[in-house]
mmCIF file of C-alpha atoms in Angstrom:
data_model
loop_
_atom_site.group_PDB
_atom_site.id
_atom_site.type_symbol
_atom_site.label_atom_id
_atom_site.label_comp_id
_atom_site.label_asym_id
_atom_site.label_seq_id
_atom_site.Cartn_x
_atom_site.Cartn_y
_atom_site.Cartn_z
ATOM 1 C CA MET L 1 -29.621 72.810 -9.366
ATOM 2 C CA PRO L 2 -27.518 70.098 -7.694
ATOM 3 C CA SER L 3 -27.195 66.701 -9.369
ATOM 4 C CA ARG L 4 -30.227 65.700 -11.382
ATOM 5 C CA ARG L 5 -32.664 63.205 -9.967
ATOM 6 C CA TYR L 6 -34.394 60.414 -11.853
ATOM 7 C CA ALA L 7 -37.291 58.112 -11.056
ATOM 8 C CA LEU L 8 -39.282 55.280 -12.594
ATOM 9 C CA VAL L 9 -43.068 55.409 -12.507
ATOM 10 C CA ALA L 10 -46.109 53.527 -13.758
ATOM 11 C CA TYR L 11 -48.682 56.051 -14.932
ATOM 12 C CA VAL L 12 -52.239 55.315 -13.891
ATOM 13 C CA LYS L 13 -54.951 55.878 -16.511
ATOM 14 C CA GLY L 14 -58.736 56.045 -16.613
ATOM 15 C CA PRO L 15 -61.218 56.820 -13.845
ATOM 16 C CA ILE L 16 -58.702 56.302 -11.008
ATOM 17 C CA ALA L 17 -56.309 58.825 -12.561
ATOM 18 C CA GLU L 18 -59.111 61.348 -13.060
ATOM 19 C CA PHE L 19 -60.241 60.903 -9.458
ATOM 20 C CA VAL L 20 -56.729 61.356 -8.024
ATOM 21 C CA GLU L 21 -55.808 64.297 -10.255
ATOM 22 C CA HIS L 22 -59.043 66.191 -9.503
ATOM 23 C CA LEU L 23 -58.716 65.536 -5.782
ATOM 24 C CA ARG L 24 -55.062 66.609 -5.833
ATOM 25 C CA LYS L 25 -55.974 69.923 -7.514
ATOM 26 C CA GLU L 26 -58.663 70.522 -4.904
ATOM 27 C CA LEU L 27 -56.509 69.656 -1.888
ATOM 28 C CA HIS L 28 -53.288 71.383 -2.966
ATOM 29 C CA PRO L 29 -54.060 73.729 -5.888
ATOM 30 C CA ASP L 30 -50.744 75.633 -5.666
ATOM 31 C CA LEU L 31 -48.702 72.579 -6.714
ATOM 32 C CA PRO L 32 -48.066 71.978 -10.404
ATOM 33 C CA HIS L 33 -50.201 69.276 -11.962
ATOM 34 C CA LEU L 34 -48.557 65.837 -11.739
ATOM 35 C CA PRO L 35 -50.099 62.865 -13.550
ATOM 36 C CA ALA L 36 -51.364 60.051 -11.325
ATOM 37 C CA HIS L 37 -48.667 57.409 -10.958
ATOM 38 C CA ILE L 38 -47.204 54.666 -8.830
ATOM 39 C CA THR L 39 -43.512 55.165 -8.182
ATOM 40 C CA ILE L 40 -41.376 52.088 -8.830
ATOM 41 C CA LEU L 41 -37.974 53.731 -8.184
ATOM 42 C CA PRO L 42 -38.216 56.877 -6.014
ATOM 43 C CA PRO L 43 -36.136 59.950 -7.009
ATOM 44 C CA ARG L 44 -32.391 59.333 -7.050
ATOM 45 C CA PRO L 45 -29.154 60.442 -8.711
ATOM 46 C CA LEU L 46 -27.818 58.050 -11.343
ATOM 47 C CA GLN L 47 -24.634 56.012 -10.934
ATOM 48 C CA GLY L 48 -23.834 56.460 -14.612
ATOM 49 C CA THR L 49 -25.419 58.032 -17.660
ATOM 50 C CA GLU L 50 -29.071 58.323 -18.698
ATOM 51 C CA ALA L 51 -28.280 55.975 -21.589
ATOM 52 C CA ASP L 52 -26.810 53.376 -19.182
ATOM 53 C CA ALA L 53 -29.861 53.611 -16.945
ATOM 54 C CA GLN L 54 -32.289 53.314 -19.847
ATOM 55 C CA ALA L 55 -30.417 50.318 -21.286
ATOM 56 C CA THR L 56 -30.558 48.619 -17.868
ATOM 57 C CA LEU L 57 -34.292 49.287 -17.622
ATOM 58 C CA ASP L 58 -34.958 48.049 -21.155
ATOM 59 C CA ASP L 59 -32.998 44.868 -20.490
ATOM 60 C CA LEU L 60 -34.505 44.037 -17.106
ATOM 61 C CA CYS L 61 -38.106 45.018 -17.894
ATOM 62 C CA LYS L 62 -38.205 42.560 -20.824
ATOM 63 C CA GLN L 63 -37.892 39.812 -18.205
ATOM 64 C CA VAL L 64 -40.959 40.960 -16.222
ATOM 65 C CA ASP L 65 -44.441 40.070 -17.411
ATOM 66 C CA PRO L 66 -47.130 42.765 -17.248
ATOM 67 C CA PHE L 67 -49.376 42.453 -14.185
ATOM 68 C CA ASP L 68 -52.368 43.992 -12.420
ATOM 69 C CA ILE L 69 -52.625 45.473 -8.958
ATOM 70 C CA THR L 70 -55.619 46.497 -6.867
ATOM 71 C CA LEU L 71 -55.826 49.653 -4.791
ATOM 72 C CA GLY L 72 -57.066 49.506 -1.191
ATOM 73 C CA ASP L 73 -57.600 52.152 1.477
ATOM 74 C CA VAL L 74 -56.393 55.727 1.787
ATOM 75 C CA ASP L 75 -53.524 56.125 4.257
ATOM 76 C CA THR L 76 -50.815 58.610 5.219
ATOM 77 C CA PHE L 77 -47.092 58.646 5.968
ATOM 78 C CA ILE L 78 -47.545 61.169 8.797
ATOM 79 C CA PRO L 79 -45.406 61.844 10.862
ATOM 80 C CA SER L 80 -42.524 60.795 8.534
ATOM 81 C CA THR L 81 -43.784 62.935 5.642
ATOM 82 C CA PRO L 82 -47.049 64.864 5.103
ATOM 83 C CA THR L 83 -48.166 62.547 2.290
ATOM 84 C CA VAL L 84 -51.625 61.086 1.654
ATOM 85 C CA PHE L 85 -51.892 58.041 -0.614
ATOM 86 C CA VAL L 86 -53.907 54.984 -1.640
ATOM 87 C CA ARG L 87 -52.398 51.683 -0.553
ATOM 88 C CA VAL L 88 -51.841 48.832 -2.973
ATOM 89 C CA SER L 89 -53.905 46.017 -1.468
ATOM 90 C CA ARG L 90 -53.307 43.257 -4.037
ATOM 91 C CA GLY L 91 -50.143 42.809 -6.083
ATOM 92 C CA ALA L 92 -47.914 44.993 -3.886
ATOM 93 C CA TYR L 93 -45.364 42.169 -3.740
ATOM 94 C CA LYS L 94 -44.993 42.375 -7.547
ATOM 95 C CA LEU L 95 -44.187 46.087 -7.295
ATOM 96 C CA ARG L 96 -41.675 45.406 -4.489
ATOM 97 C CA GLU L 97 -40.027 42.651 -6.545
ATOM 98 C CA LEU L 98 -39.844 45.000 -9.535
ATOM 99 C CA HIS L 99 -38.366 47.769 -7.366
ATOM 100 C CA ASP L 100 -35.723 45.406 -5.961
ATOM 101 C CA ARG L 101 -34.897 44.002 -9.409
ATOM 102 C CA LEU L 102 -34.357 47.484 -10.895
ATOM 103 C CA ASN L 103 -32.543 49.158 -7.969
ATOM 104 C CA LEU L 104 -29.072 48.210 -9.230
ATOM 105 C CA GLY L 105 -26.240 49.308 -11.504
ATOM 106 C CA PRO L 106 -26.747 52.870 -12.760
ATOM 107 C CA LEU L 107 -30.077 53.032 -10.855
ATOM 108 C CA ALA L 108 -28.741 51.771 -7.500
ATOM 109 C CA TYR L 109 -29.593 53.999 -4.564
ATOM 110 C CA LYS L 110 -29.991 53.604 -0.796
ATOM 111 C CA GLU L 111 -33.407 55.103 -0.141
ATOM 112 C CA GLU L 112 -34.313 57.004 3.011
ATOM 113 C CA PHE L 113 -37.429 54.892 3.668
ATOM 114 C CA PRO L 114 -38.308 51.256 2.892
ATOM 115 C CA TYR L 115 -40.136 50.985 -0.437
ATOM 116 C CA MET L 116 -43.904 50.785 -0.038
ATOM 117 C CA PRO L 117 -45.991 50.677 -3.220
ATOM 118 C CA HIS L 118 -48.711 53.332 -3.250
ATOM 119 C CA LEU L 119 -50.567 55.866 -5.382
ATOM 120 C CA THR L 120 -49.854 59.335 -4.001
ATOM 121 C CA ILE L 121 -52.855 61.627 -3.767
ATOM 122 C CA VAL L 122 -51.033 64.634 -2.355
ATOM 123 C CA LYS L 123 -47.842 65.575 -0.565
ATOM 124 C CA THR L 124 -48.420 68.738 1.415
ATOM 125 C CA THR L 125 -45.939 71.121 2.939
ATOM 126 C CA VAL L 126 -47.206 70.848 6.524
ATOM 127 C CA PRO L 127 -48.807 68.077 8.618
ATOM 128 C CA ASP L 128 -52.014 70.080 9.310
ATOM 129 C CA GLN L 129 -52.719 70.230 5.566
ATOM 130 C CA ALA L 130 -52.037 66.515 5.337
ATOM 131 C CA ASP L 131 -54.472 65.774 8.182
ATOM 132 C CA HIS L 132 -57.234 67.665 6.356
ATOM 133 C CA ALA L 133 -56.292 66.058 3.021
ATOM 134 C CA TYR L 134 -56.303 62.607 4.631
ATOM 135 C CA ALA L 135 -59.818 63.029 6.041
ATOM 136 C CA THR L 136 -61.156 64.394 2.751
ATOM 137 C CA ALA L 137 -59.429 61.789 0.579
ATOM 138 C CA ARG L 138 -60.560 58.918 2.790
ATOM 139 C CA GLU L 139 -64.181 60.053 2.585
ATOM 140 C CA ARG L 140 -64.055 60.638 -1.188
ATOM 141 C CA TRP L 141 -62.303 57.333 -1.911
ATOM 142 C CA THR L 142 -65.094 55.405 -0.164
ATOM 143 C CA GLN L 143 -67.509 57.126 -2.572
ATOM 144 C CA PHE L 144 -65.448 56.258 -5.669
ATOM 145 C CA LYS L 145 -67.383 53.566 -7.536
ATOM 146 C CA GLY L 146 -64.931 53.034 -10.401
ATOM 147 C CA PRO L 147 -62.650 50.026 -10.723
ATOM 148 C CA HIS L 148 -59.771 49.805 -8.253
ATOM 149 C CA LYS L 149 -57.646 47.669 -10.581
ATOM 150 C CA VAL L 150 -54.551 49.178 -12.242
ATOM 151 C CA GLU L 151 -52.780 47.513 -15.151
ATOM 152 C CA VAL L 152 -48.987 47.749 -15.018
ATOM 153 C CA ARG L 153 -47.879 47.256 -18.624
ATOM 154 C CA GLU L 154 -45.414 50.087 -19.171
ATOM 155 C CA LEU L 155 -43.084 52.106 -16.966
ATOM 156 C CA THR L 156 -41.796 55.604 -17.635
ATOM 157 C CA PHE L 157 -38.246 56.763 -16.888
ATOM 158 C CA VAL L 158 -38.424 60.414 -15.757
ATOM 159 C CA ARG L 159 -35.993 63.232 -14.898
ATOM 160 C CA GLU L 160 -36.593 66.116 -12.508
ATOM 161 C CA GLN L 161 -36.345 69.470 -14.305
ATOM 162 C CA ALA L 162 -37.216 71.653 -11.295
ATOM 163 C CA GLN L 163 -39.014 71.110 -8.004
ATOM 164 C CA TYR L 164 -42.318 69.288 -8.740
ATOM 165 C CA GLN L 165 -41.552 69.295 -12.475
ATOM 166 C CA TRP L 166 -40.645 66.037 -14.175
ATOM 167 C CA VAL L 167 -40.080 65.229 -17.826
ATOM 168 C CA ASP L 168 -40.651 61.816 -19.411
ATOM 169 C CA LEU L 169 -37.475 60.386 -20.921
ATOM 170 C CA ALA L 170 -38.618 56.961 -22.110
ATOM 171 C CA GLY L 171 -41.497 54.520 -21.984
ATOM 172 C CA ILE L 172 -40.392 50.984 -21.144
ATOM 173 C CA LYS L 173 -42.780 48.117 -21.832
ATOM 174 C CA LEU L 174 -42.829 45.125 -19.531
ATOM 175 C CA GLY L 175 -42.311 41.701 -21.072
ATOM 176 C CA LYS L 176 -41.238 40.743 -24.538
ATOM 177 C CA THR L 177 -42.858 42.336 -27.558
ATOM 178 C CA LEU L 178 -44.318 40.008 -30.175
ATOM 179 C CA ALA L 179 -41.473 40.773 -32.568
ATOM 180 C CA SER L 180 -38.739 40.025 -30.024
ATOM 181 C CA ALA L 181 -40.582 36.945 -28.753
ATOM 182 C CA ARG L 182 -40.694 35.489 -32.277
ATOM 183 C CA SER L 183 -36.963 35.930 -32.795
ATOM 184 C CA HIS L 184 -36.089 33.713 -29.804
#
C-alpha cells in the first residue's frame, strides 16, 4: 500500500447512527460496515509522525468547546463523486472552523474539494447506483422521526488499514477536562 492515509471523524451515535448504518447496508451491502460519522479532516497523508499529529490534535481540540449540529436534507455530490449524504443544516460553520483550525502542521493537506460538513450515507462505485441510493435515502430520511441533533464532544483520529477499512487510533475530547480546567 502506498503512504498511509489518516482522517479525523466525529462518530454519530443513537437513532441517527442506526438509521444511517442500516440504510447503508441496504443500499450498498458489498461494502464493509463503516460506523456513521462526520468527517472533520478528510483522508490525507501526514506531514510528520502519528505522535506529532495526535499531539497537535490534543493541543488544538482543548481550545474548542463541544457543540451541537443539526442535520438537514439528503443530498448528493453527483457528478463529482457518487456519494449520497445528509447535509448539516445548523452548526456547519462550527465544523468548517474546526476543519480549518486543525488542517495544519502534521495534518496539513490541500484537499481536492472544498470542505463541506456532511454525514455520508453511502458512496457507491457508479453514478446509477448513487441515483437510486439518493432517491431511496431522501424518501427514508423524510420518514425518520428521531432527533436530527448530533452532539460533537469527541473526535477520533483514524488510520486507513486497507480500502474501506479504518482503525481508531485515539479519541480526542473537545474542550478542557475538569481536571485540566482546575489546574489553570
